[in-house]
mmCIF file of C-alpha atoms and ligand atoms in Angstrom:
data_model
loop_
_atom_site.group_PDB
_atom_site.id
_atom_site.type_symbol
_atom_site.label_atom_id
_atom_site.label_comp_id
_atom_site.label_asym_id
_atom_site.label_seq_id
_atom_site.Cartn_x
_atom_site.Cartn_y
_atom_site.Cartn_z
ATOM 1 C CA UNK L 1221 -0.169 -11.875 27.817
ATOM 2 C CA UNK L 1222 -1.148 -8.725 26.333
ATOM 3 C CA UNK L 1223 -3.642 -8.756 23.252
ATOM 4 C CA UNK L 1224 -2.409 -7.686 20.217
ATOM 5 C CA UNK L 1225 -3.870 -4.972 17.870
ATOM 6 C CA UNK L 1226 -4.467 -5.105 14.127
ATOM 7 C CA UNK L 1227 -5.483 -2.141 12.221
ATOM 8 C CA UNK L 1228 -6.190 -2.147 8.576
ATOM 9 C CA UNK L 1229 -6.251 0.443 6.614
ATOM 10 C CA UNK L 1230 -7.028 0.487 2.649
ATOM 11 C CA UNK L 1231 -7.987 2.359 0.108
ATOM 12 C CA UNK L 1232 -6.958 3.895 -3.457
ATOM 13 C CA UNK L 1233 -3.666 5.866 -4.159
ATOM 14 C CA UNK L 1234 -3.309 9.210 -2.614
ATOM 15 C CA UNK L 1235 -6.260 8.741 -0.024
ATOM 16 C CA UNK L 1236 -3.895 9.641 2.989
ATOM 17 C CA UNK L 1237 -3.058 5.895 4.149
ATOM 18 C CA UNK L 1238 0.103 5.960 4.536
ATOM 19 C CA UNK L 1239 0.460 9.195 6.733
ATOM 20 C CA UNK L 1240 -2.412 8.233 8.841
ATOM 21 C CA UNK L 1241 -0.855 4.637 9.468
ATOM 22 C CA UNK L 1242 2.262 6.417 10.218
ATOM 23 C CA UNK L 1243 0.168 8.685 12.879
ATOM 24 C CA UNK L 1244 -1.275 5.451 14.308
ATOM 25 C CA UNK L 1245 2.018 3.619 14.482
ATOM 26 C CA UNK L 1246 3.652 6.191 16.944
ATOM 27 C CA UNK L 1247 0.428 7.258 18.501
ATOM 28 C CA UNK L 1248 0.062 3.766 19.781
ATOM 29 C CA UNK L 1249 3.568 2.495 19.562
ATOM 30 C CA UNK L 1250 2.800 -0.520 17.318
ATOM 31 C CA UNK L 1251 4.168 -1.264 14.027
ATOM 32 C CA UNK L 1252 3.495 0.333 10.853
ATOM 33 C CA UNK L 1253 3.835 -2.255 7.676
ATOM 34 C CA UNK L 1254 3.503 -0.245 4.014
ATOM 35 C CA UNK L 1255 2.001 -3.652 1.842
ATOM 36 C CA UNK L 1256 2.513 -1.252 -1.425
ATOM 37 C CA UNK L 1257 6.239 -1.161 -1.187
ATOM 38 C CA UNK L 1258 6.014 -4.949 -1.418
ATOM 39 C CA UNK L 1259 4.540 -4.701 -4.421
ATOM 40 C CA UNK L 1260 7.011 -1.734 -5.735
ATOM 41 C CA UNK L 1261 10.001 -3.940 -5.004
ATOM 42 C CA UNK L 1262 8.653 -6.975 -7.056
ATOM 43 C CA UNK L 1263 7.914 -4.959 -9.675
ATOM 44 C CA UNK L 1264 11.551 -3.598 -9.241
ATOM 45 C CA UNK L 1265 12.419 -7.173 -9.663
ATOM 46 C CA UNK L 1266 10.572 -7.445 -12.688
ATOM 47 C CA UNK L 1267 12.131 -4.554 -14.357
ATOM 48 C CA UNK L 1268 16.010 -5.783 -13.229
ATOM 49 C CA UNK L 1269 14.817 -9.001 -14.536
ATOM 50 C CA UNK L 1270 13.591 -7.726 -18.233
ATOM 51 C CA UNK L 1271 10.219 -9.358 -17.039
ATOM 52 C CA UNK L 1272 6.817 -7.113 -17.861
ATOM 53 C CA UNK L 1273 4.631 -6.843 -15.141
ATOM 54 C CA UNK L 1274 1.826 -9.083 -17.242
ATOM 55 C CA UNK L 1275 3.751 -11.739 -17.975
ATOM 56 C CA UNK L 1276 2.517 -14.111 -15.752
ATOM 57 C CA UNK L 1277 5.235 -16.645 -16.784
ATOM 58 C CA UNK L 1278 8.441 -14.681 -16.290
ATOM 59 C CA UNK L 1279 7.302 -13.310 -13.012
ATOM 60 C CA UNK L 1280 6.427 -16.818 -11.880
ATOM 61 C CA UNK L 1281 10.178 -17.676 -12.451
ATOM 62 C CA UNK L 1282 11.388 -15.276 -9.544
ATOM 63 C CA UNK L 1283 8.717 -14.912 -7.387
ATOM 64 C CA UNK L 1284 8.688 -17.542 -4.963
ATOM 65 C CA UNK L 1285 12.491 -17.011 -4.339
ATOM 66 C CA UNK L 1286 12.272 -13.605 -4.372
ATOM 67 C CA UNK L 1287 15.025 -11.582 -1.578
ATOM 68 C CA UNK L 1288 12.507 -9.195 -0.257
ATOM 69 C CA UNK L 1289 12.985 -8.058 3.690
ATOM 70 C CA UNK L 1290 11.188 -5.528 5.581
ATOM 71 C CA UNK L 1291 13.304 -3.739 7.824
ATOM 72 C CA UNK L 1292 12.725 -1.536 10.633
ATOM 73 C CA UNK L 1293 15.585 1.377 11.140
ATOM 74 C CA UNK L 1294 15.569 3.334 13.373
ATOM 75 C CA UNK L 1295 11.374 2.905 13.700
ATOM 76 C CA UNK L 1296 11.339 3.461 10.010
ATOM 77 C CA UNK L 1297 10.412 0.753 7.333
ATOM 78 C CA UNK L 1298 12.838 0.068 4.942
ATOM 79 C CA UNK L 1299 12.418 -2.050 2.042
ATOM 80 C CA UNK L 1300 15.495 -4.500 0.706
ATOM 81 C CA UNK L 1301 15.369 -6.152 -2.678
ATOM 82 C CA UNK L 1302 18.548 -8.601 -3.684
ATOM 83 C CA UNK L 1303 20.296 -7.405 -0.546
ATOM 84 C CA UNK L 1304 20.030 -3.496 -1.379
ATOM 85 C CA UNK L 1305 17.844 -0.579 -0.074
ATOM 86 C CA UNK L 1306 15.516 0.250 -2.392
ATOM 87 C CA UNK L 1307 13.301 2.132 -0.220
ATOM 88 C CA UNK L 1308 13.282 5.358 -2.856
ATOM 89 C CA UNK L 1309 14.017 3.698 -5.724
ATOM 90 C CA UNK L 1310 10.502 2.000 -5.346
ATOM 91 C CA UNK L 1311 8.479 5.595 -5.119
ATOM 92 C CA UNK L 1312 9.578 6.571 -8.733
ATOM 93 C CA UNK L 1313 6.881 7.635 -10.507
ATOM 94 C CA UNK L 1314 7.278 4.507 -13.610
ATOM 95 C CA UNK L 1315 7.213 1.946 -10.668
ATOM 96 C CA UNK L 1316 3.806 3.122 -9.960
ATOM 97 C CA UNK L 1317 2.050 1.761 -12.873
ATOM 98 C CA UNK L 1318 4.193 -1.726 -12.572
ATOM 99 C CA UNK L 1319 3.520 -2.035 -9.356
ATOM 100 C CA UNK L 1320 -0.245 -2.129 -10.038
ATOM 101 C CA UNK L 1321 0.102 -4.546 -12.848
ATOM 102 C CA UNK L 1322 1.960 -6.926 -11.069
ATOM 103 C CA UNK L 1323 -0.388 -7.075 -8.262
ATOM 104 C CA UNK L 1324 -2.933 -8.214 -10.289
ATOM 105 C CA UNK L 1325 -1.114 -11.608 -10.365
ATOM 106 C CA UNK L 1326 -2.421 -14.501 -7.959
ATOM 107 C CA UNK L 1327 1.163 -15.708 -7.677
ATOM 108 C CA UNK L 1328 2.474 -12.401 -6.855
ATOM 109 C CA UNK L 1329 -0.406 -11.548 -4.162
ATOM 110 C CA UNK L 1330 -0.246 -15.089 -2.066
ATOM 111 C CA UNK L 1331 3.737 -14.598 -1.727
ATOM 112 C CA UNK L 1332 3.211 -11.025 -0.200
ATOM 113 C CA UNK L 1333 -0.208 -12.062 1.622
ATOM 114 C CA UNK L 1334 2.177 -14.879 3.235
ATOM 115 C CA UNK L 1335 4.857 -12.041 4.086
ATOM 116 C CA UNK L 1336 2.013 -9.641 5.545
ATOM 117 C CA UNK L 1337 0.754 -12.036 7.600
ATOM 118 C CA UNK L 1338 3.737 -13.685 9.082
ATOM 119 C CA UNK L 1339 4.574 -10.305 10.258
ATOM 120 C CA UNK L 1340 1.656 -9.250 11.741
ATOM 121 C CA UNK L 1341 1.221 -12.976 13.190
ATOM 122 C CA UNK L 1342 3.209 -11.762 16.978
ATOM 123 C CA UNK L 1343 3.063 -8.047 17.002
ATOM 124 C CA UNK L 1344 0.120 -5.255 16.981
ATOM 125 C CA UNK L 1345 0.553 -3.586 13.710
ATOM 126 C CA UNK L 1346 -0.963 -1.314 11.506
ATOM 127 C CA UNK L 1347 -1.240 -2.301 7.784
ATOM 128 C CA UNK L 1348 -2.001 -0.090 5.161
ATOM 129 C CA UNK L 1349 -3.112 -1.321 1.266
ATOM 130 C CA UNK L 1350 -5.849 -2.589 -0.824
ATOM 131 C CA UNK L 1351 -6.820 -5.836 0.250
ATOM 132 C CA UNK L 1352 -5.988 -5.520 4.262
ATOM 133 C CA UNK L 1353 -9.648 -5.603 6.301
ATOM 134 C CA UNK L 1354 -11.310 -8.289 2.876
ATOM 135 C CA UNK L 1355 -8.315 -10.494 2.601
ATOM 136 C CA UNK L 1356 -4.817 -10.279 4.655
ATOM 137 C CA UNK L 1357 -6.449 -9.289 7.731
ATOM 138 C CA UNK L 1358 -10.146 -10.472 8.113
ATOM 139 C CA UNK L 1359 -10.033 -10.437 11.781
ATOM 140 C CA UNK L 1360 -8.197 -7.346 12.273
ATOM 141 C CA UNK L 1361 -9.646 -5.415 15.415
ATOM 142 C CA UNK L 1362 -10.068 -1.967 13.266
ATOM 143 C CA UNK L 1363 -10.556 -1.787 9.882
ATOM 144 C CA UNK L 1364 -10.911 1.975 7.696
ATOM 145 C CA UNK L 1365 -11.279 2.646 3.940
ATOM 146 C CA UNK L 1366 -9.845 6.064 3.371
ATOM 147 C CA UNK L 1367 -10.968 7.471 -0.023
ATOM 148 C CA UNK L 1368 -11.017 10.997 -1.273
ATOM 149 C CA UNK L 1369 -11.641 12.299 -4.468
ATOM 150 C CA UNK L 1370 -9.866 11.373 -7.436
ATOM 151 C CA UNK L 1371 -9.214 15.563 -8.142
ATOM 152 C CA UNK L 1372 -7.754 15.577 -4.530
ATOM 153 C CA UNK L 1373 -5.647 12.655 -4.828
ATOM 154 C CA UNK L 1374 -3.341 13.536 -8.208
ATOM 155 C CA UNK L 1375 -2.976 16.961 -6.393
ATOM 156 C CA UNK L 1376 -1.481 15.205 -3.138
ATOM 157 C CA UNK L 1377 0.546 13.220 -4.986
ATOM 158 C CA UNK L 1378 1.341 16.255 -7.951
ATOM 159 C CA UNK L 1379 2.710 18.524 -4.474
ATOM 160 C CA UNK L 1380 4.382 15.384 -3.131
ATOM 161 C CA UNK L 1381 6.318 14.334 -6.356
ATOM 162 C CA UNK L 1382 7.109 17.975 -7.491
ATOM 163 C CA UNK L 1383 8.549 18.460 -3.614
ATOM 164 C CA UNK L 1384 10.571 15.309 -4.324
ATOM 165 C CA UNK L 1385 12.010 17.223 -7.516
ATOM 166 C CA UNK L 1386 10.084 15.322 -9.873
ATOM 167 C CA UNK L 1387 8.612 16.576 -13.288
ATOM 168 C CA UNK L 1388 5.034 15.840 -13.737
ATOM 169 C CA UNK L 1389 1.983 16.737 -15.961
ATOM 170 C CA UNK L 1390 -0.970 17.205 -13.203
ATOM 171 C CA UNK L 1391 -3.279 15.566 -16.158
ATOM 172 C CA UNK L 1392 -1.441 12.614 -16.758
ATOM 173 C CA UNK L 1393 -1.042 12.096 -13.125
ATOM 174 C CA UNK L 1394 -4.480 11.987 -12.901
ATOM 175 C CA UNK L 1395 -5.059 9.739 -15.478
ATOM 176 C CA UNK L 1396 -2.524 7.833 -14.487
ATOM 177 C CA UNK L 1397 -4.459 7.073 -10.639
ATOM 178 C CA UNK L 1398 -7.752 6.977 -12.834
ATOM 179 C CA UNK L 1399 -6.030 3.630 -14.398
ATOM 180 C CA UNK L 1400 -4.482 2.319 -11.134
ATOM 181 C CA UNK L 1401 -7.907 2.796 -9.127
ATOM 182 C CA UNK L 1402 -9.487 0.822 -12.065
ATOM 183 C CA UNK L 1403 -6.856 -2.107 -12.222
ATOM 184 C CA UNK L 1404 -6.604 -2.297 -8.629
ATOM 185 C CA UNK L 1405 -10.643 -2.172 -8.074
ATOM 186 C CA UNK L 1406 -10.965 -4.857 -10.894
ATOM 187 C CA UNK L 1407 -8.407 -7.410 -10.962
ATOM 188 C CA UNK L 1408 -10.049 -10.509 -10.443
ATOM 189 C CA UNK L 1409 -8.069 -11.615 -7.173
ATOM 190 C CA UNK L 1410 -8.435 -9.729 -3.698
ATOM 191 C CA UNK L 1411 -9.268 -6.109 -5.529
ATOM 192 C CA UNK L 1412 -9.182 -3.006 -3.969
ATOM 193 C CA UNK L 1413 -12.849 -2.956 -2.033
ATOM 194 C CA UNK L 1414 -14.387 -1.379 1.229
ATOM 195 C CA UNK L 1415 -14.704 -4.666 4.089
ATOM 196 C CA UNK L 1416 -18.264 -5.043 4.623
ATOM 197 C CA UNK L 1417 -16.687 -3.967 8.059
ATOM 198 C CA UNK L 1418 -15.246 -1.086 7.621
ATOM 199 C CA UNK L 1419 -15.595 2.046 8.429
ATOM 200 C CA UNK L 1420 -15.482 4.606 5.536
ATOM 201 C CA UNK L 1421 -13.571 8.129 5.783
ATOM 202 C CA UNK L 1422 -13.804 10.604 3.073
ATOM 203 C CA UNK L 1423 -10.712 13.035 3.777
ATOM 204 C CA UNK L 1424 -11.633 14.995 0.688
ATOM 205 C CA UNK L 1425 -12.412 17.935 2.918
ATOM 206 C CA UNK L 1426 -10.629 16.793 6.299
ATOM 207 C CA UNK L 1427 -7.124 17.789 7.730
ATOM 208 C CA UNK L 1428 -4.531 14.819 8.151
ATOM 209 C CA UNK L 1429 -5.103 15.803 12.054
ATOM 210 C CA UNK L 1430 -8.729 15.391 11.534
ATOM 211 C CA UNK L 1431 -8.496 12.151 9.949
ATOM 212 C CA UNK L 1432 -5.938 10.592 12.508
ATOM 213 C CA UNK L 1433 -8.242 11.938 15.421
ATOM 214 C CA UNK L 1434 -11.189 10.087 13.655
ATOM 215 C CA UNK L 1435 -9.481 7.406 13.369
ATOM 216 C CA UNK L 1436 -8.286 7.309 16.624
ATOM 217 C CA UNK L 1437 -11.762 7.989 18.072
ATOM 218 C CA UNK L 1438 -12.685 4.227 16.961
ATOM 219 C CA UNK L 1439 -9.335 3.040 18.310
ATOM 220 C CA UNK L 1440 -9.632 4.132 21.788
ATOM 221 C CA UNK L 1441 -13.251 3.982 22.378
HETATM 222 O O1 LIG D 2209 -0.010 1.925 -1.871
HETATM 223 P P1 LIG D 2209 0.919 2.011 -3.084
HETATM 224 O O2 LIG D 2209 0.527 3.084 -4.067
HETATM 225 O O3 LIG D 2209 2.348 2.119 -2.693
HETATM 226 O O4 LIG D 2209 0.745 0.598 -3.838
HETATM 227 C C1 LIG D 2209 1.333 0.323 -5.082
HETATM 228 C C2 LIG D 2209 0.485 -0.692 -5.822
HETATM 229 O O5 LIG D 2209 0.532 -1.948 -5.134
HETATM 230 C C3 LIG D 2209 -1.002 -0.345 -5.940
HETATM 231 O O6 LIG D 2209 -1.323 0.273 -7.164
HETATM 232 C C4 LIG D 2209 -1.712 -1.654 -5.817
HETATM 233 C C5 LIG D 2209 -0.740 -2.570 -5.163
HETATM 234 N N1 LIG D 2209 -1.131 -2.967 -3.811
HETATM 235 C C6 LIG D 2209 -1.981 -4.028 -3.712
HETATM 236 O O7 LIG D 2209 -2.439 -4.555 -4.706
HETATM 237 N N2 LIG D 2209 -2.317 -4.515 -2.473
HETATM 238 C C7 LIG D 2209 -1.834 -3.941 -1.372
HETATM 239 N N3 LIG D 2209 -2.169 -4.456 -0.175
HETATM 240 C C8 LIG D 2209 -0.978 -2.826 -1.460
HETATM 241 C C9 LIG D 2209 -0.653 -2.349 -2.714
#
C-alpha cells in the first residue's frame, strides 16, 4: 500500500496558508482541507440561529447535529451548511470575527477536530489552520508555521477584500487581525501556537513562489 502524506500547515490570518496549501495540493496531487471554513460555517450557523458566538449554551444546542459537508468540485473545496453552498458567504468580512469567537469553544473545536481527522484518516492531505501540527495532526509527516508581519497581513487581506469589491478601512482591518491573532493565540483550548516541530517561515519578505519552493524543499528531500 502506498504511505500516506500529512502536511500541516498553521499560522495567523493572512500569513499565506491557504495559497501555499493550495500550491502543495496540486503540486503533489493530494488533498487540500481549509479547517477555517469549518469554523466560518458554524459561525454561519450561529448567526441563522440568533446564537452569539460566546454563548456557550446556544451553540451547544446545534453543534453536535450540525449539517456541515466538505465537498470536493471539480478539485475545489466547497463548504455546505443546512444543505446549501456557503462557500462565499463564509469569507464575508463580519464572519471573520465570529468565526474566531466561536472557535474558542471546546464543544465547537472537538466536533471539527473529529471532522478533520476523519478526513485525513485514508487520504494524504494537506491541512491548513491553527491547531493542525499541536493538536489535529500530531503525527503529520510535515508540519510549517507561516507567519508574517501583522503590517503585511491586513494589506494581503485589504488588496484581497477590496479585489472582492468589498469596502474596508485598512486600520480597522488591522485591528481587527490584531484581535483575532490575540483570541486565537489565547483561548484556553488548542490555541494558535508554533509545534515544537515545526518549521517556521516568515514570508514577510518572500514571494508566494518562494514560500511554496521552501516548502517544498522539506517535502521532497
Ligand atoms: O483561517 P481562517 O481565517 O479562515 O479561520 C477563521 C477562524 O477560525 C480563525 O480566526 C480561527 C479559527 N480556526 C481555528 O481556530 N482553528 C483552525 N484549525 C482553523 C481556523
Amino acid at each position: 500500500m502506498e504511505k500516506l502524506i500529512r502536511i500541516a500547515l498553521d499560522g495567523p490570518s493572512g500569513s499565506g496558508k491557504s495559497t501555499i496549501a493550495k500550491a502543495l495540493s496540486s503540486k503533489l496531487n493530494i488533498l487540500y482541507l481549509d479547517t477555517g471554513a469549518m469554523y466560518r460555517a458554524t459561525a454561519l450557523k450561529a448567526i441563522k440561529c440568533n446564537v452569539d458566538s460566546f454563548d456557550e449554551k446556544g451553540v451547544n444546542t446545534f453543534i453536535n447535529d450540525i449539517d456541515l459537508k466538505i465537498k470536493y468540485i471539480d478539485g475545489t473545496q466547497h463548504t455546505f451548511l443546512d444543505g446549501e453552498d456557503v462557500s462565499s458567504k463564509i469569507r464575508e468580512p463580519h464572519v471573520s470575527m465570529m468565526a474566531s469567537n466561536i472557535s474558542s469553544l471546546k464543544a465547537v473545536r472537538l466536533k471539527m477536530v473529529d471532522m478533520q481527522r476523519e478526513i485525513a484518516k485514508s487520504t494524504s492531505c494537506v491541512l491548513d489552520g491553527r491547531d493542525i501540527g499541536s493538536y489535529v495532526l500530531p503525527n503529520a509527516d510535515y508540519k510549517f508555521y507561516i507567519t508574517a508581519s501583522v503590517e503585511v497581513r491586513a494589506n494581503r487581506r485589504y488588496k484581497e477584500l477590496l479585489e472582492k469589491g468589498h469596502q474596508v478601512d485598512f486600520e480597522e482591518l488591522k485591528k481587527e487581525i490584531e484581535q483575532r491573532d490575540y483570541n486565537d493565540k489565547h483561548r484556553d483550548f488548542a490555541p494558535l501556537t508554533q509545534a515544537e516541530d515545526a518549521v517556521l517561515i516568515d514570508t514577510s519578505d518572500m514571494s508566494i513562489e518562494e514560500v511554496c519552493n521552501t516548502v517544498l524543499g522539506y517535502v521532497n528531500k
